């Protein structure tokens, strides 16, 4: 009885007696909100600091008098106090209106949503391959720690870790397109061939091999190093020794008892990596002429399409935030020790 | 005092010695550039796209505009190292400050600072750099700022973790009892004791900054007044079929410099944080 008494007395002090999962979710949502707030503020500050504004972009192509430009500024609200402009920007984003690109003559979201799938495919494939290949390399390396195999894998990881994605991309183009002619040099499909169905899938896959590889290599190195060090750490733990002492086969010890626990930091890393892979996608999509969202950022820079560029930043950050939320939830499923806090 | 023995241990560390030798080579290159080639990297010296060795005076050949590739590579070392060092120093200082304050004071200030750090770390960093440099204008200043802006969170988290550990140690408690002001405890007592992870992180930050800078220049967002490796690679892209050496030579320079810094980082980590690494 006394137990219920204390909890009843404590409840009002804790303001909201939420179940742990709800508090966890609220905390994560708060963090996601903070990231988006940072992006919106950052976007606005950069917009203010950039030389020229929306009107100079529109006026760029046409002859306009100072009066006409002032008139346009008034119509877009660019002559209002900064705080009001900021509020208008936030209000616009809250309705998920990313603005209108006067360079593309289309709403920003329309352009980006059409290009999002390519980038998403690139990022997801790269993450998948780099986690798998990297983990396998790390596990092999850890099992044979100190041997020649281990040293070889470490050396490969070291070189991959030092090669920026655009360098890998250029090397792949040189070797596999220019010299060997194995893979198409650019684009997502062979437009002239007009493939459909299974042939189209195969064609796209051939076009994606090099971009995905270029985007992977750096992360393969990261996961290989991470998997190796966590495997070595976990192999020292008492429960692994117990598993060995029980007479379990080495394969079972490694894959069921050790790897499962070593996977946790890898999942965390994969979640964090989504944002950097997206950055790498800009370079890779540019080199391989892929019609993705990241490449739009590159084009927008040179067309001085500020609205589009800010839109790419907003959409990318939103995607990252959503993926991170998903990873957090996955984490609590993978590791029951992570109390939802 | 330990420092001399730590330096010796670093030099005896195989990756430390190799990394340092490589890095010194590039540093020497960067420092010697204006004395070796006072004419600067933009001067046209011969026919475009001369392969390395085709003309014995032009060791690495010429690029698609007839400029000496060797001179471009030597001058490129200046940009990469300058940007790398300045961006790494800036992010180390900001990160250390945030980490110190957040770890030492804790409470809601610490929480808030860490939430902000996390938010910065979640941003797509290369995209943010493109946004800043692309819209405000490419120059060494904006490039360094944009890199620092996206790199400091890593240092902040590392320093905070160190501070949380160190502040519970007896000597810090003793300083508090003596009535030492907080800022002196932070700067004179805790900071020197958490230098190890900061130094290791800085070497990796330099490497990372060099990668970002070369990526920006590759996309045509480098400082237009400075010859950088990424820029040479980007310009050589269209000539890849005819003259791949124009891209691959500066690409090799980027990879070797980053490799050198990573090797140094690994060695420093083994020497300065022995308890962190076993394997």
Coordinates of C-alpha atoms in Angstrom, one line a residue:
Chain A
X1 CA 0.0 0.0 0.0
X2 CA 2.8 2.3 0.9
X3 CA 4.2 1.8 -2.6
X4 CA 1.1 3.2 -4.3
X5 CA 1.1 6.1 -1.8
X6 CA 4.6 7.3 -2.8
X7 CA 3.9 7.0 -6.5
X8 CA 0.7 8.9 -6.1
X9 CA 2.5 11.7 -4.2
X10 CA 5.3 11.8 -6.7
X11 CA 3.2 11.9 -9.9
X12 CA 2.4 15.6 -9.9
X13 CA 6.0 16.5 -9.3
X14 CA 7.0 14.6 -12.4
X15 CA 4.6 16.8 -14.3
X16 CA 3.6 14.2 -16.9
X17 CA 3.6 10.6 -16.0
X18 CA 4.3 9.3 -19.5
X19 CA 5.2 5.7 -20.2
X20 CA 8.9 5.4 -21.1
X21 CA 8.3 4.8 -24.8
X22 CA 6.3 8.0 -25.1
X23 CA 9.0 10.0 -23.3
X24 CA 11.6 8.4 -25.6
X25 CA 9.5 9.3 -28.7
X26 CA 8.9 12.8 -27.5
X27 CA 12.6 13.4 -26.9
X28 CA 13.5 12.1 -30.3
X29 CA 10.8 14.2 -31.9
X30 CA 12.1 17.2 -30.0
X31 CA 15.6 16.6 -31.4
X32 CA 14.2 16.2 -34.9
X33 CA 12.4 19.5 -34.5
X34 CA 15.6 21.1 -33.4
X35 CA 17.4 19.9 -36.5
X36 CA 14.7 21.2 -38.8
X37 CA 14.7 24.5 -36.9
X38 CA 18.5 24.8 -37.4
X39 CA 18.0 24.1 -41.1
X40 CA 15.3 26.7 -41.5
X41 CA 17.3 29.3 -39.6
X42 CA 20.5 28.4 -41.5
X43 CA 18.7 28.6 -44.8
X44 CA 17.3 32.0 -44.0
X45 CA 20.6 33.4 -42.8
X46 CA 22.4 32.2 -46.0
X47 CA 19.6 33.6 -48.1
X48 CA 20.1 37.0 -46.5
X49 CA 23.9 36.8 -46.8
X50 CA 23.9 35.7 -50.5
X51 CA 24.6 38.6 -52.9
X52 CA 21.4 39.4 -54.9
X53 CA 17.9 38.1 -54.2
X54 CA 15.0 36.4 -55.9
X55 CA 14.3 39.6 -57.9
X56 CA 17.8 39.8 -59.3
X57 CA 17.4 36.2 -60.4
X58 CA 14.2 36.9 -62.2
X59 CA 15.5 40.2 -63.6
X60 CA 18.7 38.4 -64.7
X61 CA 17.0 37.3 -68.0
X62 CA 14.9 40.3 -68.6
X63 CA 15.5 44.1 -68.9
X64 CA 14.0 45.7 -65.8
X65 CA 14.0 49.2 -64.5
X66 CA 14.8 49.9 -60.9
X67 CA 11.1 50.7 -60.3
X68 CA 9.9 47.4 -61.7
X69 CA 12.4 45.6 -59.5
X70 CA 11.3 47.5 -56.4
X71 CA 7.7 46.7 -57.3
X72 CA 8.5 43.0 -57.6
X73 CA 10.4 43.1 -54.2
X74 CA 7.3 44.6 -52.6
X75 CA 5.1 41.9 -54.1
X76 CA 7.4 39.1 -52.8
X77 CA 7.6 40.8 -49.4
X78 CA 11.3 41.3 -49.7
X79 CA 11.1 44.9 -48.5
X80 CA 9.5 43.8 -45.1
X81 CA 11.5 43.8 -41.9
X82 CA 13.7 40.7 -41.5
X83 CA 11.7 39.1 -38.7
X84 CA 8.5 39.4 -40.7
X85 CA 10.3 37.9 -43.7
X86 CA 11.5 35.1 -41.5
X87 CA 8.1 34.4 -40.2
X88 CA 6.7 34.3 -43.7
X89 CA 9.4 31.8 -44.7
X90 CA 8.5 29.6 -41.7
X91 CA 4.8 29.8 -42.4
X92 CA 5.4 28.9 -46.1
X93 CA 7.5 25.9 -45.1
X94 CA 4.9 24.8 -42.5
X95 CA 2.5 24.2 -45.4
X96 CA 5.3 22.3 -47.1
X97 CA 5.5 24.9 -49.8
X98 CA 9.1 25.0 -50.8
X99 CA 8.6 27.9 -53.2
X100 CA 8.8 28.3 -56.9
X101 CA 11.9 27.9 -59.0
X102 CA 12.0 30.7 -61.6
X103 CA 14.9 28.9 -63.3
X104 CA 13.0 25.6 -63.8
X105 CA 9.6 27.3 -64.1
X106 CA 8.2 24.8 -61.7
X107 CA 7.4 24.5 -58.0
X108 CA 10.5 23.3 -56.1
X109 CA 8.8 20.3 -54.6
X110 CA 7.5 19.1 -58.0
X111 CA 11.1 19.1 -59.3
X112 CA 12.6 17.5 -56.2
X113 CA 9.9 14.8 -55.7
X114 CA 10.5 13.6 -59.3
X115 CA 14.2 13.3 -58.6
X116 CA 14.1 12.0 -55.0
X117 CA 13.7 8.3 -55.9
X118 CA 17.0 8.2 -57.8
X119 CA 18.9 9.7 -54.9
X120 CA 17.1 7.5 -52.4
X121 CA 18.0 4.4 -54.4
X122 CA 21.6 5.5 -54.6
X123 CA 21.8 6.2 -50.9
X124 CA 20.0 3.0 -49.8
X125 CA 22.0 0.7 -52.1
X126 CA 25.2 2.3 -51.0
X127 CA 24.4 1.9 -47.3
X128 CA 23.3 -1.7 -47.8
X129 CA 26.4 -2.7 -49.8
X130 CA 28.9 -0.8 -47.6
X131 CA 27.4 -2.2 -44.4
X132 CA 27.4 -5.7 -45.7
X133 CA 30.8 -5.7 -47.4
X134 CA 32.4 -3.7 -44.6
X135 CA 31.1 -5.9 -41.9
X136 CA 32.2 -9.1 -43.6
X137 CA 35.7 -7.6 -44.1
X138 CA 35.8 -6.6 -40.4
X139 CA 34.6 -10.0 -39.2
X140 CA 37.2 -11.9 -41.3
X141 CA 39.9 -9.4 -40.2
X142 CA 39.0 -9.8 -36.5
X143 CA 38.9 -13.7 -36.7
X144 CA 42.3 -13.7 -38.2
X145 CA 43.7 -10.8 -36.2
X146 CA 47.5 -10.4 -36.7
X147 CA 47.7 -12.7 -39.7
X148 CA 48.5 -11.7 -43.3
X149 CA 44.8 -11.7 -44.2
X150 CA 44.1 -9.2 -41.5
X151 CA 47.0 -7.0 -42.6
X152 CA 45.8 -7.1 -46.2
X153 CA 42.2 -6.1 -45.3
X154 CA 43.5 -3.3 -43.1
X155 CA 45.7 -2.0 -45.9
X156 CA 42.7 -2.0 -48.3
X157 CA 40.5 -0.3 -45.8
X158 CA 43.2 2.3 -45.2
X159 CA 43.5 3.2 -48.9
X160 CA 39.7 3.3 -49.4
X161 CA 39.4 5.5 -46.3
X162 CA 41.7 8.0 -47.9
X163 CA 40.1 8.2 -51.3
X164 CA 37.3 10.8 -51.8
X165 CA 34.3 9.6 -53.7
X166 CA 34.9 11.7 -56.7
X167 CA 38.4 10.3 -57.1
X168 CA 37.0 6.7 -56.9
X169 CA 34.3 7.8 -59.4
X170 CA 36.9 9.1 -61.9
X171 CA 39.0 6.0 -61.5
X172 CA 36.0 3.7 -62.1
X173 CA 35.0 5.7 -65.2
X174 CA 38.5 5.6 -66.6
X175 CA 39.0 1.8 -66.0
X176 CA 35.5 0.4 -66.5
X177 CA 34.0 2.7 -69.1
X178 CA 36.8 4.3 -71.1
X179 CA 39.3 1.4 -71.1
X180 CA 37.2 -1.7 -70.7
X181 CA 33.8 -0.5 -71.8
X182 CA 32.0 -2.7 -69.3
X183 CA 29.6 -0.1 -67.9
X184 CA 27.8 2.9 -69.4
X185 CA 29.5 6.1 -68.6
X186 CA 26.5 8.2 -67.6
X187 CA 22.8 8.4 -67.1
X188 CA 20.3 6.1 -65.4
X189 CA 19.0 4.3 -68.5
X190 CA 19.9 3.9 -72.1
X191 CA 17.2 6.2 -73.4
X192 CA 17.6 5.3 -77.1
X193 CA 17.1 1.6 -76.4
X194 CA 13.6 2.1 -75.0
X195 CA 13.8 -1.0 -72.7
X196 CA 10.8 -2.1 -70.7
X197 CA 10.2 -4.6 -67.9
X198 CA 13.1 -6.9 -66.9
X199 CA 15.4 -5.4 -69.6
X200 CA 14.9 -2.0 -68.1
X201 CA 15.8 -3.2 -64.6
X202 CA 19.0 -4.8 -65.9
X203 CA 19.9 -1.7 -67.8
X204 CA 19.4 0.5 -64.7
X205 CA 21.4 -1.9 -62.7
X206 CA 24.3 -1.6 -65.1
X207 CA 24.1 2.1 -64.9
X208 CA 24.1 2.1 -61.1
X209 CA 27.1 -0.2 -60.6
X210 CA 29.7 2.5 -60.8
X211 CA 27.9 5.2 -58.9
X212 CA 27.0 2.9 -56.0
X213 CA 30.6 1.6 -55.9
X214 CA 32.0 5.1 -55.9
X215 CA 29.7 6.1 -53.1
X216 CA 30.4 2.9 -51.1
X217 CA 34.2 2.6 -50.9
X218 CA 34.8 5.1 -48.2
X219 CA 32.0 3.6 -46.0
X220 CA 33.2 0.1 -46.6
X221 CA 36.4 1.2 -45.0
X222 CA 34.6 2.7 -42.1
X223 CA 32.5 -0.4 -41.4
X224 CA 35.4 -2.7 -41.9
X225 CA 37.4 -0.8 -39.2
X226 CA 34.5 -0.5 -36.9
X227 CA 33.4 -4.1 -37.3
X228 CA 36.9 -5.3 -36.6
X229 CA 37.4 -3.3 -33.4
X230 CA 34.0 -4.0 -32.0
X231 CA 34.3 -7.7 -32.8
X232 CA 37.7 -7.8 -31.0
X233 CA 36.1 -6.1 -28.1
X234 CA 33.1 -8.4 -27.9
X235 CA 35.3 -11.5 -28.3
X236 CA 36.9 -10.6 -24.9
X237 CA 33.5 -10.6 -23.1
X238 CA 32.7 -13.3 -20.6
X239 CA 29.6 -14.6 -22.4
X240 CA 31.7 -15.4 -25.5
X241 CA 34.1 -17.3 -23.4
X242 CA 31.1 -19.1 -21.9
X243 CA 29.8 -19.9 -25.3
X244 CA 33.2 -21.3 -26.3
X245 CA 33.4 -23.3 -23.0
X246 CA 30.0 -24.8 -23.7
X247 CA 31.7 -26.4 -26.8
X248 CA 29.8 -24.4 -29.4
X249 CA 31.4 -24.4 -32.9
X250 CA 33.6 -21.4 -33.7
X251 CA 31.2 -20.4 -36.5
X252 CA 28.3 -20.3 -34.1
X253 CA 30.3 -18.4 -31.5
X254 CA 31.3 -15.8 -34.1
X255 CA 28.1 -15.3 -36.0
X256 CA 25.4 -15.9 -33.3
X257 CA 27.1 -14.7 -30.1
X258 CA 29.7 -12.1 -31.2
X259 CA 28.5 -10.6 -34.4
X260 CA 25.0 -9.9 -33.1
X261 CA 26.3 -7.7 -30.4
X262 CA 29.0 -6.1 -32.6
X263 CA 26.2 -5.1 -35.0
X264 CA 24.9 -2.4 -32.6
X265 CA 27.5 0.2 -33.2
X266 CA 27.3 -0.5 -36.9
X267 CA 23.6 0.2 -37.0
X268 CA 24.2 3.5 -35.1
X269 CA 26.9 4.4 -37.6
X270 CA 24.7 3.6 -40.6
X271 CA 22.0 5.9 -39.2
X272 CA 24.5 8.7 -38.8
X273 CA 26.0 8.0 -42.2
X274 CA 22.8 8.8 -44.2
X275 CA 23.6 12.5 -44.0
X276 CA 27.1 12.1 -45.3
X277 CA 26.2 9.7 -48.0
X278 CA 23.7 12.3 -49.2
X279 CA 26.5 14.8 -49.5
X280 CA 28.6 12.3 -51.5
X281 CA 25.6 11.7 -53.8
X282 CA 26.0 15.3 -55.1
X283 CA 29.4 14.5 -56.4
X284 CA 28.5 11.0 -57.7
X285 CA 25.3 12.1 -59.4
X286 CA 27.2 14.9 -61.1
X287 CA 30.0 12.7 -62.3
X288 CA 27.7 10.0 -63.6
X289 CA 25.0 12.4 -64.9
X290 CA 22.2 10.8 -62.8
X291 CA 19.0 12.8 -62.6
X292 CA 18.8 12.8 -58.8
X293 CA 18.0 15.4 -56.2
X294 CA 21.5 15.8 -55.0
X295 CA 22.7 16.8 -58.5
X296 CA 19.9 19.4 -58.6
X297 CA 21.8 21.1 -55.9
X298 CA 24.9 21.3 -58.1
X299 CA 22.9 22.7 -61.0
X300 CA 21.1 25.2 -58.8
X301 CA 24.4 26.6 -57.6
X302 CA 25.5 27.5 -61.1
X303 CA 22.1 28.8 -62.1
X304 CA 21.9 30.9 -58.9
X305 CA 18.6 29.2 -58.2
X306 CA 18.5 29.9 -54.4
X307 CA 15.0 28.7 -53.8
X308 CA 15.9 25.3 -55.3
X309 CA 19.1 25.0 -53.4
X310 CA 17.4 25.8 -50.1
X311 CA 14.7 23.4 -51.0
X312 CA 17.2 20.6 -51.5
X313 CA 18.7 21.3 -48.1
X314 CA 15.3 21.3 -46.5
X315 CA 14.1 18.0 -48.1
X316 CA 17.4 16.3 -47.5
X317 CA 17.5 17.2 -43.8
X318 CA 13.8 16.1 -43.4
X319 CA 14.7 12.8 -45.0
X320 CA 17.7 12.4 -42.7
X321 CA 15.6 13.2 -39.6
X322 CA 13.0 10.6 -40.5
X323 CA 15.6 8.0 -41.2
X324 CA 17.3 8.7 -37.8
X325 CA 14.0 8.4 -36.0
X326 CA 13.6 5.0 -37.7
X327 CA 17.1 3.9 -36.7
X328 CA 16.5 4.9 -33.1
X329 CA 13.4 2.7 -33.0
X330 CA 15.3 -0.1 -34.7
X331 CA 18.0 0.2 -32.1
X332 CA 15.6 -0.4 -29.2
X333 CA 14.4 -3.5 -30.9
X334 CA 17.9 -4.8 -31.5
X335 CA 19.2 -4.1 -28.0
X336 CA 16.7 -4.7 -25.2
X337 CA 19.3 -3.2 -22.8
X338 CA 18.7 0.2 -24.3
X339 CA 16.0 1.4 -21.9
X340 CA 13.8 3.8 -23.8
X341 CA 15.1 7.1 -22.4
Chain B
X1 CA 57.1 14.7 -17.7
X2 CA 56.3 12.3 -20.5
X3 CA 56.3 14.2 -23.8
X4 CA 59.8 13.2 -25.1
X5 CA 59.1 9.5 -24.7
X6 CA 55.7 10.0 -26.4
X7 CA 57.3 11.6 -29.4
X8 CA 59.8 8.8 -29.6
X9 CA 57.0 6.2 -29.3
X10 CA 55.1 8.1 -32.1
X11 CA 58.2 8.0 -34.4
X12 CA 58.8 4.3 -33.6
X13 CA 55.2 3.6 -34.5
X14 CA 55.3 2.3 -38.1
X15 CA 52.2 4.2 -39.4
X16 CA 53.3 7.3 -37.5
X17 CA 56.7 7.4 -39.1
X18 CA 55.4 6.7 -42.6
X19 CA 52.5 9.2 -42.2
X20 CA 54.8 11.9 -40.9
X21 CA 57.3 11.4 -43.7
X22 CA 54.6 11.6 -46.3
X23 CA 53.0 14.7 -44.7
X24 CA 56.4 16.4 -44.4
X25 CA 56.9 15.8 -48.1
X26 CA 53.7 17.7 -48.9
X27 CA 54.4 20.4 -46.4
X28 CA 57.8 21.0 -47.9
X29 CA 56.2 21.1 -51.3
X30 CA 53.7 23.7 -50.2
X31 CA 56.3 25.9 -48.5
X32 CA 58.7 25.7 -51.4
X33 CA 56.2 26.4 -54.2
X34 CA 56.8 30.1 -54.7
X35 CA 60.6 29.7 -54.6
X36 CA 60.6 26.7 -57.0
X37 CA 58.1 28.2 -59.4
X38 CA 58.0 32.0 -59.0
X39 CA 56.0 32.3 -62.2
X40 CA 52.9 30.8 -60.5
X41 CA 50.6 27.9 -61.6
X42 CA 48.6 29.7 -64.3
X43 CA 51.3 30.4 -66.9
X44 CA 51.0 28.5 -70.1
X45 CA 54.3 26.8 -70.8
X46 CA 53.9 24.4 -73.7
X47 CA 51.4 22.6 -76.0
X48 CA 48.3 21.3 -74.1
X49 CA 48.0 17.7 -73.0
X50 CA 51.7 16.8 -73.2
X51 CA 52.1 13.4 -71.5
X52 CA 54.4 13.1 -68.6
X53 CA 58.0 12.6 -69.9
X54 CA 57.1 13.7 -73.4
X55 CA 59.1 16.9 -72.8
X56 CA 62.0 16.3 -70.4
X57 CA 61.5 19.7 -68.9
X58 CA 57.9 19.0 -67.9
X59 CA 58.1 16.1 -65.6
X60 CA 54.3 15.6 -65.2
X61 CA 53.3 17.0 -68.6
X62 CA 50.8 19.8 -69.3
X63 CA 47.0 20.1 -68.7
X64 CA 44.4 20.9 -71.3
X65 CA 45.4 24.6 -71.3
X66 CA 49.1 23.9 -71.6
X67 CA 50.0 24.7 -68.0
X68 CA 52.7 22.8 -66.3
X69 CA 51.0 20.1 -64.2
X70 CA 53.9 19.8 -61.8
X71 CA 53.5 23.4 -60.9
X72 CA 49.7 23.0 -60.4
X73 CA 50.3 20.0 -58.1
X74 CA 52.9 21.8 -56.1
X75 CA 50.7 24.9 -55.6
X76 CA 47.7 22.7 -54.9
X77 CA 49.5 21.4 -51.8
X78 CA 49.3 25.0 -50.4
X79 CA 45.6 25.2 -50.8
X80 CA 44.8 21.8 -49.4
X81 CA 47.1 22.2 -46.4
X82 CA 46.0 25.7 -45.7
X83 CA 42.3 25.0 -45.8
X84 CA 42.8 21.7 -44.0
X85 CA 44.8 23.3 -41.1
X86 CA 42.6 26.4 -40.7
X87 CA 39.3 24.5 -40.8
X88 CA 40.6 21.9 -38.4
X89 CA 41.9 24.5 -36.0
X90 CA 38.7 26.5 -36.1
X91 CA 36.5 23.4 -35.5
X92 CA 38.9 22.2 -32.8
X93 CA 38.6 25.5 -30.9
X94 CA 34.8 25.8 -31.2
X95 CA 34.3 22.1 -30.5
X96 CA 36.6 22.2 -27.4
X97 CA 34.9 25.3 -26.1
X98 CA 31.4 23.8 -26.4
X99 CA 32.6 20.4 -25.0
X100 CA 34.3 22.0 -22.1
X101 CA 31.4 24.2 -21.1
X102 CA 28.8 21.5 -21.6
X103 CA 30.8 18.8 -19.8
X104 CA 31.9 21.0 -16.9
X105 CA 28.7 22.8 -16.1
X106 CA 26.3 20.0 -17.1
X107 CA 22.7 20.6 -16.1
X108 CA 20.4 22.3 -18.6
X109 CA 23.2 24.3 -20.2
X110 CA 25.1 21.1 -20.9
X111 CA 22.0 19.4 -22.2
X112 CA 21.1 22.3 -24.4
X113 CA 24.6 22.5 -25.9
X114 CA 24.7 18.8 -26.6
X115 CA 21.2 18.9 -28.3
X116 CA 22.5 21.7 -30.5
X117 CA 25.7 19.7 -31.2
X118 CA 23.6 16.7 -32.2
X119 CA 21.5 18.8 -34.5
X120 CA 24.6 20.2 -36.2
X121 CA 25.9 16.7 -36.6
X122 CA 22.7 15.5 -38.2
X123 CA 22.9 18.1 -41.0
X124 CA 24.1 16.8 -44.4
X125 CA 27.5 18.4 -44.1
X126 CA 28.7 18.4 -47.7
X127 CA 25.4 19.8 -48.9
X128 CA 25.5 22.5 -46.3
X129 CA 29.1 23.4 -47.5
X130 CA 27.8 23.6 -51.1
X131 CA 25.0 25.8 -50.0
X132 CA 27.2 28.2 -48.1
X133 CA 30.0 28.4 -50.6
X134 CA 27.7 28.3 -53.6
X135 CA 25.4 31.1 -52.4
X136 CA 27.8 33.4 -50.5
X137 CA 30.6 33.0 -53.0
X138 CA 33.6 30.8 -53.3
X139 CA 36.7 32.0 -51.4
X140 CA 39.2 30.5 -49.0
X141 CA 37.2 32.3 -46.2
X142 CA 33.8 30.8 -47.0
X143 CA 35.3 27.4 -47.7
X144 CA 37.1 27.3 -44.3
X145 CA 34.0 28.6 -42.5
X146 CA 31.6 26.1 -44.1
X147 CA 34.0 23.2 -43.3
X148 CA 34.5 24.3 -39.7
X149 CA 30.7 24.8 -39.3
X150 CA 30.0 21.2 -40.1
X151 CA 33.1 19.6 -38.3
X152 CA 33.1 21.0 -34.8
X153 CA 30.4 18.7 -33.3
X154 CA 32.7 15.7 -33.4
X155 CA 35.3 17.5 -31.2
X156 CA 32.6 18.8 -28.9
X157 CA 31.4 15.3 -28.1
X158 CA 34.9 13.9 -27.6
X159 CA 35.9 16.8 -25.3
X160 CA 32.7 16.6 -23.3
X161 CA 33.2 12.8 -22.7
X162 CA 36.7 13.6 -21.5
X163 CA 35.6 16.4 -19.2
X164 CA 32.9 14.3 -17.7
X165 CA 35.5 11.7 -16.8
X166 CA 38.2 14.2 -15.6
X167 CA 36.0 16.4 -13.5
X168 CA 35.3 13.6 -11.1
X169 CA 39.0 13.1 -10.4
X170 CA 40.5 14.1 -7.1
X171 CA 42.8 16.9 -8.4
X172 CA 39.8 18.7 -9.9
X173 CA 37.9 18.4 -6.6
X174 CA 41.0 19.8 -4.8
X175 CA 41.2 22.8 -7.2
X176 CA 37.5 23.5 -6.4
X177 CA 38.1 23.3 -2.7
X178 CA 41.1 25.7 -3.0
X179 CA 38.6 28.1 -4.5
X180 CA 40.0 28.2 -8.0
X181 CA 37.5 29.9 -10.4
X182 CA 35.6 27.7 -12.8
X183 CA 37.3 29.1 -16.0
X184 CA 40.8 28.4 -14.6
X185 CA 39.9 24.9 -13.7
X186 CA 38.5 24.4 -17.2
X187 CA 41.4 26.0 -19.1
X188 CA 44.4 25.2 -16.9
X189 CA 43.4 21.9 -15.4
X190 CA 40.9 20.0 -17.5
X191 CA 41.8 21.2 -21.0
X192 CA 45.5 20.1 -20.8
X193 CA 44.4 16.7 -19.6
X194 CA 42.0 16.2 -22.4
X195 CA 44.4 17.2 -25.1
X196 CA 45.1 13.7 -26.3
X197 CA 41.7 13.0 -27.9
X198 CA 41.6 16.6 -29.3
X199 CA 45.0 16.1 -31.0
X200 CA 43.9 12.8 -32.5
X201 CA 40.6 14.3 -33.7
X202 CA 42.4 17.3 -35.2
X203 CA 44.6 15.2 -37.4
X204 CA 41.5 13.4 -38.7
X205 CA 39.7 16.8 -39.1
X206 CA 42.5 18.0 -41.3
X207 CA 42.1 15.0 -43.5
X208 CA 38.3 15.4 -43.6
X209 CA 38.7 19.1 -44.4
X210 CA 41.0 18.3 -47.3
X211 CA 38.5 15.9 -48.7
X212 CA 35.7 18.4 -48.5
X213 CA 37.8 21.2 -50.0
X214 CA 38.9 19.1 -52.9
X215 CA 35.3 18.0 -53.4
X216 CA 34.1 21.6 -53.5
X217 CA 36.9 22.6 -55.9
X218 CA 36.1 19.5 -58.0
X219 CA 32.5 20.8 -58.4
X220 CA 33.9 24.2 -59.4
X221 CA 33.3 25.8 -56.0
X222 CA 37.0 26.3 -55.1
X223 CA 38.6 29.7 -54.6
X224 CA 38.9 31.0 -58.2
X225 CA 42.2 32.6 -57.4
X226 CA 44.0 29.6 -56.1
X227 CA 45.1 26.4 -57.9
X228 CA 43.8 23.4 -55.9
X229 CA 44.0 19.7 -56.5
X230 CA 40.2 19.3 -56.7
X231 CA 40.1 22.1 -59.3
X232 CA 42.7 20.4 -61.5
X233 CA 40.9 17.1 -61.2
X234 CA 37.6 18.8 -62.1
X235 CA 39.1 20.5 -65.1
X236 CA 40.7 17.3 -66.3
X237 CA 37.4 15.5 -66.2
X238 CA 36.5 16.4 -69.8
X239 CA 39.9 15.2 -71.0
X240 CA 39.7 11.9 -69.2
X241 CA 39.6 9.9 -72.4
X242 CA 42.6 11.6 -74.0
X243 CA 44.8 12.4 -71.0
X244 CA 43.8 10.6 -67.8
X245 CA 47.1 11.6 -66.1
X246 CA 45.7 15.2 -65.7
X247 CA 43.0 13.8 -63.3
X248 CA 44.9 10.9 -61.8
X249 CA 48.1 12.7 -60.7
X250 CA 46.4 15.3 -58.5
X251 CA 44.0 12.6 -57.4
X252 CA 47.0 10.6 -56.2
X253 CA 48.2 13.7 -54.3
X254 CA 44.9 14.0 -52.5
X255 CA 44.8 10.4 -51.6
X256 CA 48.4 10.3 -50.3
X257 CA 47.9 13.4 -48.2
X258 CA 44.7 12.1 -46.6
X259 CA 46.4 8.7 -46.1
X260 CA 49.3 10.4 -44.4
X261 CA 47.0 12.2 -42.0
X262 CA 45.0 9.1 -41.2
X263 CA 48.2 7.2 -40.5
X264 CA 49.3 10.0 -38.2
X265 CA 45.9 10.0 -36.5
X266 CA 46.1 6.2 -35.9
X267 CA 49.6 6.4 -34.5
X268 CA 48.7 9.4 -32.3
X269 CA 45.7 7.5 -31.0
X270 CA 47.8 4.5 -30.0
X271 CA 50.4 6.7 -28.3
X272 CA 48.1 9.2 -26.6
X273 CA 45.1 7.1 -25.7
X274 CA 46.6 3.7 -25.0
X275 CA 43.6 2.6 -23.0
X276 CA 41.2 3.2 -25.9
X277 CA 42.6 0.7 -28.3
X278 CA 43.6 -2.9 -27.9
X279 CA 43.4 -4.5 -31.3

